[in-house]
Each structure stands twice: as C-alpha cells, then as structure tokens.
Amino acid sequence: MPIESLLPADSPRLEGLNEGHVRALAESGAAFEPILVHRATGRVVDGMHRLRAAMLRGEHRIAVRHVDGAAADLFIRSVQANIGHGLPLTLGDRKAAVLRILMTHSHWSDRAIAAVTGVSPKTVGVVRGKRSTEESPQSNSSVPRVGRDGRARPADMPERRQKARSLLAERPRATLREVAQEAGVSVSTAHRLRQELRSCTAVPDADERRPAAVAVAEDSPYLASLVVAASQRCTGLTSIQPPQDPSSRGTTRIRVRAMDTLSNDPSIRFTDSGRALLRWLNVQAQGLAAGEQLLAGVPPHCARALTEVMSHYAREWERLAAGMQQTDPMNGSWRAVR
C-alpha cells in the first residue's frame, strides 16, 4: 500500500517511536515483514518502526497484512503484537496498557488481560483495584468476567463457593443440584466441595494440628505449608463437623505427641536420616487423609479387592511396629533385633 495512505497506529508506547531502533532497521538492508493494518480504516495496528524505517529508505510503498475487527479491539491487537516480537514494551507501557484495557474490557478476567499485556495476573489485580470505585462497573461482583478460554465466570466465586460449603455442611441430604442452584455454582463444583468437606472431617482440630505443624516447620517448610493449606481449606467447617469417635480422637492426640517428641529429639532433628524419617511419617499421615477422599469414589464391586490390599498394608505396619517394640532402648538397633 502507499505509505501516505496509512494512518498512524494507536501505539501502546508511552514515549512514542524509538528513533535509534528506526535507524537500525533502516540501515539493516533487510526486507521487512508486512505491517498490520486495519482494513476498514487504514490505521496501522503494528509496525510503526518498520513504516518509519521504510520512509527513511525513501520507499513509497510497504507490504501490509490486513486485519479485521472492531475499532475498540485494535489497541489490544497492537499490544499483543508488540509483546510477541520487535522492540519490547517497557513495564510502564504494559501497566498503562492494562489500565486502558480495563477501561474498555473491564469484563475480562485478570488472567485474560495479563496474557495480552505480558504482566502477571497479580499486577492486573492491583491496577484494577486502584481504578475500581463503588460506582464503577467492575466493582460489581455480579458482573461476570471472561477468562482466557472465552468462558464467562462470576467475579464473586469465592463467596459462592463458601456459601456452597455452608449448605453442604448444614444440609448433608441435599442433592448436588439443589446446592449448586442455591449457591450459584456448577454441579461439578458442588461435588468437589462435598468431597473436600468429607475429607476435612478426618483432619484433626486446630489445637491438635499445631504441634505437628510446628515440629515439621523447621525441618521441612514444604510439609509445613501442606499442613497449613489443609487447615485453611477446612476453616469454618470444624464447628459443624459430625462428632468424632472419642477413641479416634485419643489416638490422634497420642500420635501428635509422639511426633512432637520425635521432632524435638536431637538425634532425629539434627541428622539427615532423622529428618528424612519425619518427612516420611508426615507423608503417610497426609496419604491417609487423601485416601479417605479417594475411597469415597470406589465402586462397590471393587470393595473386596481393595479391602485385601489395605489389610495387607495394615499387617505390614503392625509387623514394623512389633519389631520396634522389641528394640533395646540402650544399645540395640531395630534392624539387629528384627
């Protein structure tokens, strides 16, 4: 197309064209890739540096590739193109682009805007929060946001999920469809939350979890984070859990005290093998909690075979425990007694 027939781009670059980059392109002697031009208006979408370099070369025509779409989407296309190739946008350019896209596409999710502008979703959330006011549309949690997959989702999903958890705990006989309709979530989400609720009933109370979490924290921050995550996932449900078997609660206290003793023993805490043992024991505890959730989905015809496998593992644990009880506490090793 003739260069003089093209309109300048609505560039996301706050400082405009980089003249040094333009001169480098003009002096390279290489053929330019076609620039992007909006078919309806003739406005450049991407390629202003190449267009300017062609003018410095004294050229009067330039290869173009037409793009279609609404005028409001041209700026987004320009940002996407500049993120993908050419002279990179500065962080200031990208944050300014985030703010501008929020003005025209506030219904987009933070992740969708982040994917376009090349920043993190957290950065988009900060910019959105600064711009939002009580009167602005994006502060209305009932307005859905469109994600990267093109699906619209409510912005208040955390509140809806919490409502679904409360309904599942208060009305355990309610169907998943009833809970989903009342809480405003999908049936699959209601099913997942019910499974989480069932698994949380096997998690010890906060007072019982704390010694184990503290004991593991210094030697294994990763395992400590898992304990905290499990506690947070079950927050708000402990007050409405069905009463536990007193014998089970007592067994849990004994196990927690024993783990606390092991974690504070220098021969365990300050040796590689001891720390590995603590990590292994905590993995077993987490596996039991996860196993209860997995067992809920086992079909009835598989129960017999599964029972045999579980009984075998239980017998092996009993054998190991019996061997440990025969260990001489003064100078005998478990391996020798066994």
GROMACS .gro file of C-alpha atoms in nm:
model
  338
    1MET     CA    1   0.000   0.000   0.000
    2PRO     CA    2   0.112   0.361  -0.049
    3ILE     CA    3   0.277   0.484   0.271
    4GLU     CA    4   0.098   0.819   0.259
    5SER     CA    5  -0.242   0.642   0.266
    6LEU     CA    6  -0.181   0.486   0.608
    7LEU     CA    7  -0.288   0.636   0.940
    8PRO     CA    8  -0.051   0.620   1.241
    9ALA     CA    9  -0.103   0.349   1.499
   10ASP     CA   10  -0.264   0.393   1.838
   11SER     CA   11   0.063   0.283   1.993
   12PRO     CA   12   0.095   0.142   2.346
   13ARG     CA   13   0.441   0.302   2.374
   14LEU     CA   14   0.421   0.597   2.611
   15GLU     CA   15   0.736   0.761   2.468
   16GLY     CA   16   0.647   0.706   2.105
   17LEU     CA   17   0.886   0.572   1.843
   18ASN     CA   18   1.244   0.484   1.932
   19GLU     CA   19   1.448   0.671   1.672
   20GLY     CA   20   1.757   0.459   1.738
   21HIS     CA   21   1.560   0.144   1.660
   22VAL     CA   22   1.418   0.308   1.346
   23ARG     CA   23   1.767   0.394   1.218
   24ALA     CA   24   1.893   0.043   1.293
   25LEU     CA   25   1.608  -0.104   1.090
   26ALA     CA   26   1.662   0.138   0.801
   27GLU     CA   27   2.035   0.063   0.783
   28SER     CA   28   1.997  -0.313   0.812
   29GLY     CA   29   1.907  -0.354   0.446
   30ALA     CA   30   1.678  -0.646   0.533
   31ALA     CA   31   1.331  -0.683   0.387
   32PHE     CA   32   1.060  -0.601   0.640
   33GLU     CA   33   0.782  -0.832   0.747
   34PRO     CA   34   0.440  -0.694   0.642
   35ILE     CA   35   0.295  -0.449   0.889
   36LEU     CA   36  -0.057  -0.494   1.031
   37VAL     CA   37  -0.320  -0.253   0.901
   38HIS     CA   38  -0.688  -0.228   0.991
   39ARG     CA   39  -0.876  -0.297   0.671
   40ALA     CA   40  -1.171  -0.066   0.738
   41THR     CA   41  -0.980   0.246   0.845
   42GLY     CA   42  -0.628   0.203   0.706
   43ARG     CA   43  -0.480   0.260   1.053
   44VAL     CA   44  -0.157   0.085   1.138
   45VAL     CA   45  -0.203  -0.173   1.414
   46ASP     CA   46   0.159  -0.291   1.440
   47GLY     CA   47   0.472  -0.187   1.252
   48MET     CA   48   0.525   0.186   1.301
   49HIS     CA   49   0.901   0.139   1.341
   50ARG     CA   50   0.915  -0.052   1.011
   51LEU     CA   51   0.696   0.209   0.844
   52ARG     CA   52   0.922   0.492   0.961
   53ALA     CA   53   1.233   0.297   0.854
   54ALA     CA   54   1.085   0.247   0.504
   55MET     CA   55   1.030   0.623   0.480
   56LEU     CA   56   1.394   0.685   0.575
   57ARG     CA   57   1.495   0.448   0.296
   58GLY     CA   58   1.296   0.664   0.054
   59GLU     CA   59   1.040   0.394  -0.018
   60HIS     CA   60   0.684   0.494  -0.110
   61ARG     CA   61   0.502   0.164  -0.067
   62ILE     CA   62   0.514  -0.103   0.204
   63ALA     CA   63   0.383  -0.458   0.236
   64VAL     CA   64   0.083  -0.490   0.467
   65ARG     CA   65  -0.134  -0.762   0.614
   66HIS     CA   66  -0.492  -0.657   0.677
   67VAL     CA   67  -0.673  -0.735   0.999
   68ASP     CA   68  -1.044  -0.703   1.071
   69GLY     CA   69  -1.232  -0.629   1.388
   70ALA     CA   70  -1.394  -0.355   1.592
   71ALA     CA   71  -1.202  -0.033   1.641
   72ALA     CA   72  -1.211  -0.086   2.020
   73ASP     CA   73  -1.010  -0.407   1.975
   74LEU     CA   74  -0.731  -0.254   1.767
   75PHE     CA   75  -0.535  -0.136   2.070
   76ILE     CA   76  -0.544  -0.489   2.215
   77ARG     CA   77  -0.416  -0.630   1.886
   78SER     CA   78  -0.137  -0.373   1.892
   79VAL     CA   79  -0.034  -0.467   2.246
   80GLN     CA   80  -0.038  -0.838   2.162
   81ALA     CA   81   0.181  -0.783   1.855
   82ASN     CA   82   0.435  -0.573   2.043
   83ILE     CA   83   0.454  -0.828   2.323
   84GLY     CA   84   0.525  -1.107   2.078
   85HIS     CA   85   0.810  -0.955   1.875
   86GLY     CA   86   1.007  -0.643   1.794
   87LEU     CA   87   1.122  -0.381   2.041
   88PRO     CA   88   0.988  -0.493   2.383
   89LEU     CA   89   0.740  -0.276   2.568
   90THR     CA   90   0.861  -0.133   2.896
   91LEU     CA   91   0.695  -0.224   3.224
   92GLY     CA   92   0.540   0.123   3.230
   93ASP     CA   93   0.399   0.068   2.881
   94ARG     CA   94   0.246  -0.262   2.988
   95LYS     CA   95   0.088  -0.124   3.305
   96ALA     CA   96  -0.057   0.166   3.107
   97ALA     CA   97  -0.194  -0.085   2.858
   98VAL     CA   98  -0.354  -0.279   3.145
   99LEU     CA   99  -0.531   0.036   3.266
  100ARG     CA  100  -0.655   0.122   2.919
  101ILE     CA  101  -0.783  -0.230   2.850
  102LEU     CA  102  -0.966  -0.224   3.184
  103MET     CA  103  -1.147   0.089   3.065
  104THR     CA  104  -1.279  -0.085   2.753
  105HIS     CA  105  -1.285  -0.451   2.858
  106SER     CA  106  -1.348  -0.447   3.233
  107HIS     CA  107  -1.542  -0.773   3.194
  108TRP     CA  108  -1.219  -0.956   3.110
  109SER     CA  109  -1.057  -1.154   3.390
  110ASP     CA  110  -0.719  -1.062   3.538
  111ARG     CA  111  -0.558  -1.365   3.373
  112ALA     CA  112  -0.701  -1.278   3.032
  113ILE     CA  113  -0.565  -0.923   3.047
  114ALA     CA  114  -0.233  -1.048   3.183
  115ALA     CA  115  -0.196  -1.282   2.887
  116VAL     CA  116  -0.245  -0.991   2.646
  117THR     CA  117  -0.017  -0.740   2.817
  118GLY     CA  118   0.263  -0.967   2.934
  119VAL     CA  119   0.232  -0.892   3.307
  120SER     CA  120   0.126  -1.111   3.597
  121PRO     CA  121  -0.242  -1.152   3.695
  122LYS     CA  122  -0.150  -1.005   4.034
  123THR     CA  123  -0.033  -0.684   3.864
  124VAL     CA  124  -0.362  -0.662   3.676
  125GLY     CA  125  -0.550  -0.710   4.001
  126VAL     CA  126  -0.358  -0.425   4.166
  127VAL     CA  127  -0.432  -0.191   3.874
  128ARG     CA  128  -0.796  -0.296   3.874
  129GLY     CA  129  -0.822  -0.237   4.248
  130LYS     CA  130  -0.676   0.114   4.222
  131ARG     CA  131  -0.919   0.204   3.947
  132SER     CA  132  -1.227   0.048   4.100
  133THR     CA  133  -1.473   0.261   4.294
  134GLU     CA  134  -1.814   0.190   4.438
  135GLU     CA  135  -1.979   0.336   4.128
  136SER     CA  136  -1.759   0.165   3.868
  137PRO     CA  137  -1.898  -0.141   3.688
  138GLN     CA  138  -1.601  -0.364   3.761
  139SER     CA  139  -1.656  -0.327   4.136
  140ASN     CA  140  -1.991  -0.501   4.096
  141SER     CA  141  -1.927  -0.863   4.186
  142SER     CA  142  -2.236  -0.976   3.996
  143VAL     CA  143  -2.081  -0.881   3.662
  144PRO     CA  144  -1.915  -1.190   3.511
  145ARG     CA  145  -1.560  -1.180   3.378
  146VAL     CA  146  -1.443  -1.353   3.063
  147GLY     CA  147  -1.136  -1.572   3.104
  148ARG     CA  148  -0.865  -1.673   2.859
  149ASP     CA  149  -1.079  -1.965   2.743
  150GLY     CA  150  -1.363  -1.731   2.645
  151ARG     CA  151  -1.596  -1.853   2.921
  152ALA     CA  152  -1.772  -1.601   3.147
  153ARG     CA  153  -1.743  -1.659   3.520
  154PRO     CA  154  -1.881  -1.456   3.815
  155ALA     CA  155  -1.628  -1.238   3.992
  156ASP     CA  156  -1.764  -1.342   4.334
  157MET     CA  157  -1.685  -1.713   4.301
  158PRO     CA  158  -1.503  -1.733   4.640
  159GLU     CA  159  -1.821  -1.614   4.815
  160ARG     CA  160  -2.034  -1.858   4.616
  161ARG     CA  161  -1.808  -2.149   4.699
  162GLN     CA  162  -1.817  -2.059   5.068
  163LYS     CA  163  -2.197  -2.049   5.057
  164ALA     CA  164  -2.199  -2.391   4.892
  165ARG     CA  165  -1.973  -2.529   5.168
  166SER     CA  166  -2.212  -2.399   5.433
  167LEU     CA  167  -2.513  -2.551   5.257
  168LEU     CA  168  -2.341  -2.888   5.222
  169ALA     CA  169  -2.250  -2.890   5.591
  170GLU     CA  170  -2.590  -2.775   5.716
  171ARG     CA  171  -2.796  -2.991   5.479
  172PRO     CA  172  -2.599  -3.311   5.411
  173ARG     CA  173  -2.903  -3.477   5.250
  174ALA     CA  174  -2.946  -3.203   4.988
  175THR     CA  175  -2.871  -3.303   4.631
  176LEU     CA  176  -2.576  -3.153   4.448
  177ARG     CA  177  -2.810  -2.986   4.200
  178GLU     CA  178  -3.005  -2.815   4.480
  179VAL     CA  179  -2.684  -2.686   4.641
  180ALA     CA  180  -2.548  -2.570   4.305
  181GLN     CA  181  -2.864  -2.375   4.219
  182GLU     CA  182  -2.891  -2.208   4.559
  183ALA     CA  183  -2.523  -2.115   4.583
  184GLY     CA  184  -2.482  -2.019   4.218
  185VAL     CA  185  -2.210  -2.270   4.135
  186SER     CA  186  -2.185  -2.561   3.895
  187VAL     CA  187  -2.280  -2.915   3.993
  188SER     CA  188  -1.920  -3.026   3.947
  189THR     CA  189  -1.804  -2.753   4.186
  190ALA     CA  190  -2.063  -2.863   4.442
  191HIS     CA  191  -1.942  -3.224   4.406
  192ARG     CA  192  -1.578  -3.122   4.458
  193LEU     CA  193  -1.668  -2.917   4.767
  194ARG     CA  194  -1.862  -3.210   4.912
  195GLN     CA  195  -1.557  -3.432   4.868
  196GLU     CA  196  -1.340  -3.169   5.040
  197LEU     CA  197  -1.589  -3.147   5.325
  198ARG     CA  198  -1.580  -3.522   5.375
  199SER     CA  199  -1.201  -3.525   5.378
  200CYS     CA  200  -1.193  -3.239   5.627
  201THR     CA  201  -1.386  -3.443   5.881
  202ALA     CA  202  -1.079  -3.664   5.909
  203VAL     CA  203  -0.845  -3.370   5.976
  204PRO     CA  204  -0.761  -3.312   6.347
  205ASP     CA  205  -0.873  -2.998   6.526
  206ALA     CA  206  -0.656  -2.688   6.509
  207ASP     CA  207  -0.514  -2.745   6.857
  208GLU     CA  208  -0.409  -3.097   6.759
  209ARG     CA  209  -0.261  -2.992   6.427
  210ARG     CA  210  -0.048  -2.714   6.568
  211PRO     CA  211   0.225  -2.922   6.742
  212ALA     CA  212   0.281  -3.134   6.432
  213ALA     CA  213   0.294  -2.827   6.209
  214VAL     CA  214   0.542  -2.652   6.438
  215ALA     CA  215   0.751  -2.966   6.468
  216VAL     CA  216   0.783  -3.004   6.094
  217ALA     CA  217   0.821  -2.634   6.008
  218GLU     CA  218   1.191  -2.603   6.088
  219ASP     CA  219   1.297  -2.922   5.912
  220SER     CA  220   1.056  -2.924   5.620
  221PRO     CA  221   0.894  -2.591   5.522
  222TYR     CA  222   0.722  -2.764   5.231
  223LEU     CA  223   0.543  -3.013   5.457
  224ALA     CA  224   0.454  -2.735   5.697
  225SER     CA  225   0.291  -2.546   5.412
  226LEU     CA  226   0.085  -2.852   5.329
  227VAL     CA  227  -0.039  -2.873   5.687
  228VAL     CA  228  -0.133  -2.505   5.686
  229ALA     CA  229  -0.305  -2.539   5.348
  230ALA     CA  230  -0.513  -2.829   5.476
  231SER     CA  231  -0.607  -2.625   5.783
  232GLN     CA  232  -0.714  -2.327   5.573
  233ARG     CA  233  -0.918  -2.545   5.338
  234CYS     CA  234  -1.117  -2.676   5.631
  235THR     CA  235  -1.155  -2.339   5.809
  236GLY     CA  236  -1.514  -2.275   5.907
  237LEU     CA  237  -1.612  -2.642   5.891
  238THR     CA  238  -1.477  -2.765   6.225
  239SER     CA  239  -1.770  -2.615   6.415
  240ILE     CA  240  -2.023  -2.810   6.208
  241GLN     CA  241  -1.844  -3.142   6.171
  242PRO     CA  242  -2.021  -3.452   6.299
  243PRO     CA  243  -1.889  -3.571   6.638
  244GLN     CA  244  -1.584  -3.791   6.608
  245ASP     CA  245  -1.527  -4.122   6.778
  246PRO     CA  246  -1.364  -4.048   7.118
  247SER     CA  247  -1.121  -4.336   7.072
  248SER     CA  248  -1.014  -4.196   6.734
  249ARG     CA  249  -0.963  -3.852   6.889
  250GLY     CA  250  -0.749  -4.003   7.163
  251THR     CA  251  -0.540  -4.194   6.911
  252THR     CA  252  -0.480  -3.874   6.719
  253ARG     CA  253  -0.356  -3.697   7.034
  254ILE     CA  254  -0.116  -3.982   7.108
  255ARG     CA  255   0.019  -3.971   6.752
  256VAL     CA  256   0.065  -3.593   6.764
  257ARG     CA  257   0.250  -3.612   7.098
  258ALA     CA  258   0.473  -3.889   6.964
  259MET     CA  259   0.554  -3.684   6.652
  260ASP     CA  260   0.630  -3.385   6.875
  261THR     CA  261   0.871  -3.600   7.080
  262LEU     CA  262   1.047  -3.727   6.769
  263SER     CA  263   1.075  -3.380   6.617
  264ASN     CA  264   1.235  -3.235   6.932
  265ASP     CA  265   1.483  -3.519   6.981
  266PRO     CA  266   1.833  -3.401   6.870
  267SER     CA  267   1.925  -3.745   6.733
  268ILE     CA  268   1.629  -3.717   6.495
  269ARG     CA  269   1.611  -3.346   6.433
  270PHE     CA  270   1.978  -3.283   6.358
  271THR     CA  271   2.053  -3.583   6.137
  272ASP     CA  272   1.973  -3.635   5.770
  273SER     CA  273   1.820  -3.976   5.833
  274GLY     CA  274   1.609  -3.838   6.117
  275ARG     CA  275   1.473  -3.551   5.910
  276ALA     CA  276   1.400  -3.794   5.626
  277LEU     CA  277   1.209  -4.009   5.874
  278LEU     CA  278   0.997  -3.715   5.987
  279ARG     CA  279   0.918  -3.624   5.628
  280TRP     CA  280   0.823  -3.984   5.552
  281LEU     CA  281   0.593  -4.010   5.854
  282ASN     CA  282   0.415  -3.687   5.764
  283VAL     CA  283   0.365  -3.808   5.408
  284GLN     CA  284   0.197  -4.119   5.550
  285ALA     CA  285  -0.042  -3.904   5.755
  286GLN     CA  286  -0.131  -3.693   5.454
  287GLY     CA  287  -0.179  -4.008   5.249
  288LEU     CA  288  -0.435  -4.139   5.497
  289ALA     CA  289  -0.636  -3.817   5.475
  290ALA     CA  290  -0.621  -3.823   5.096
  291GLY     CA  291  -0.711  -4.192   5.093
  292GLU     CA  292  -1.044  -4.133   5.265
  293GLN     CA  293  -1.141  -3.893   4.988
  294LEU     CA  294  -1.035  -4.141   4.719
  295LEU     CA  295  -1.220  -4.430   4.882
  296ALA     CA  296  -1.549  -4.240   4.850
  297GLY     CA  297  -1.538  -4.291   4.474
  298VAL     CA  298  -1.463  -4.667   4.475
  299PRO     CA  299  -1.743  -4.874   4.313
  300PRO     CA  300  -1.899  -5.140   4.537
  301HIS     CA  301  -1.779  -5.433   4.328
  302CYS     CA  302  -1.415  -5.331   4.394
  303ALA     CA  303  -1.454  -5.312   4.772
  304ARG     CA  304  -1.344  -5.671   4.838
  305ALA     CA  305  -1.021  -5.646   4.641
  306LEU     CA  306  -0.943  -5.306   4.790
  307THR     CA  307  -1.003  -5.442   5.141
  308GLU     CA  308  -0.747  -5.717   5.082
  309VAL     CA  309  -0.485  -5.465   4.967
  310MET     CA  310  -0.549  -5.237   5.266
  311SER     CA  311  -0.539  -5.531   5.509
  312HIS     CA  312  -0.201  -5.638   5.368
  313TYR     CA  313  -0.057  -5.290   5.422
  314ALA     CA  314  -0.206  -5.280   5.774
  315ARG     CA  315  -0.039  -5.613   5.862
  316GLU     CA  316   0.296  -5.484   5.735
  317TRP     CA  317   0.261  -5.174   5.954
  318GLU     CA  318   0.180  -5.397   6.252
  319ARG     CA  319   0.489  -5.608   6.180
  320LEU     CA  320   0.709  -5.299   6.169
  321ALA     CA  321   0.559  -5.167   6.493
  322ALA     CA  322   0.608  -5.503   6.666
  323GLY     CA  323   0.972  -5.506   6.562
  324MET     CA  324   1.023  -5.157   6.704
  325GLN     CA  325   0.874  -5.264   7.038
  326GLN     CA  326   1.145  -5.533   7.069
  327THR     CA  327   1.428  -5.282   7.022
  328ASP     CA  328   1.672  -5.247   7.311
  329PRO     CA  329   1.646  -4.876   7.411
  330MET     CA  330   2.008  -4.865   7.530
  331ASN     CA  331   2.230  -5.028   7.270
  332GLY     CA  332   2.023  -5.249   7.043
  333SER     CA  333   1.917  -5.144   6.698
  334TRP     CA  334   1.582  -5.228   6.546
  335ARG     CA  335   1.750  -5.377   6.242
  336ALA     CA  336   1.953  -5.621   6.463
  337VAL     CA  337   1.653  -5.729   6.675
  338ARG     CA  338   1.446  -5.783   6.367
   0.00000   0.00000   0.00000
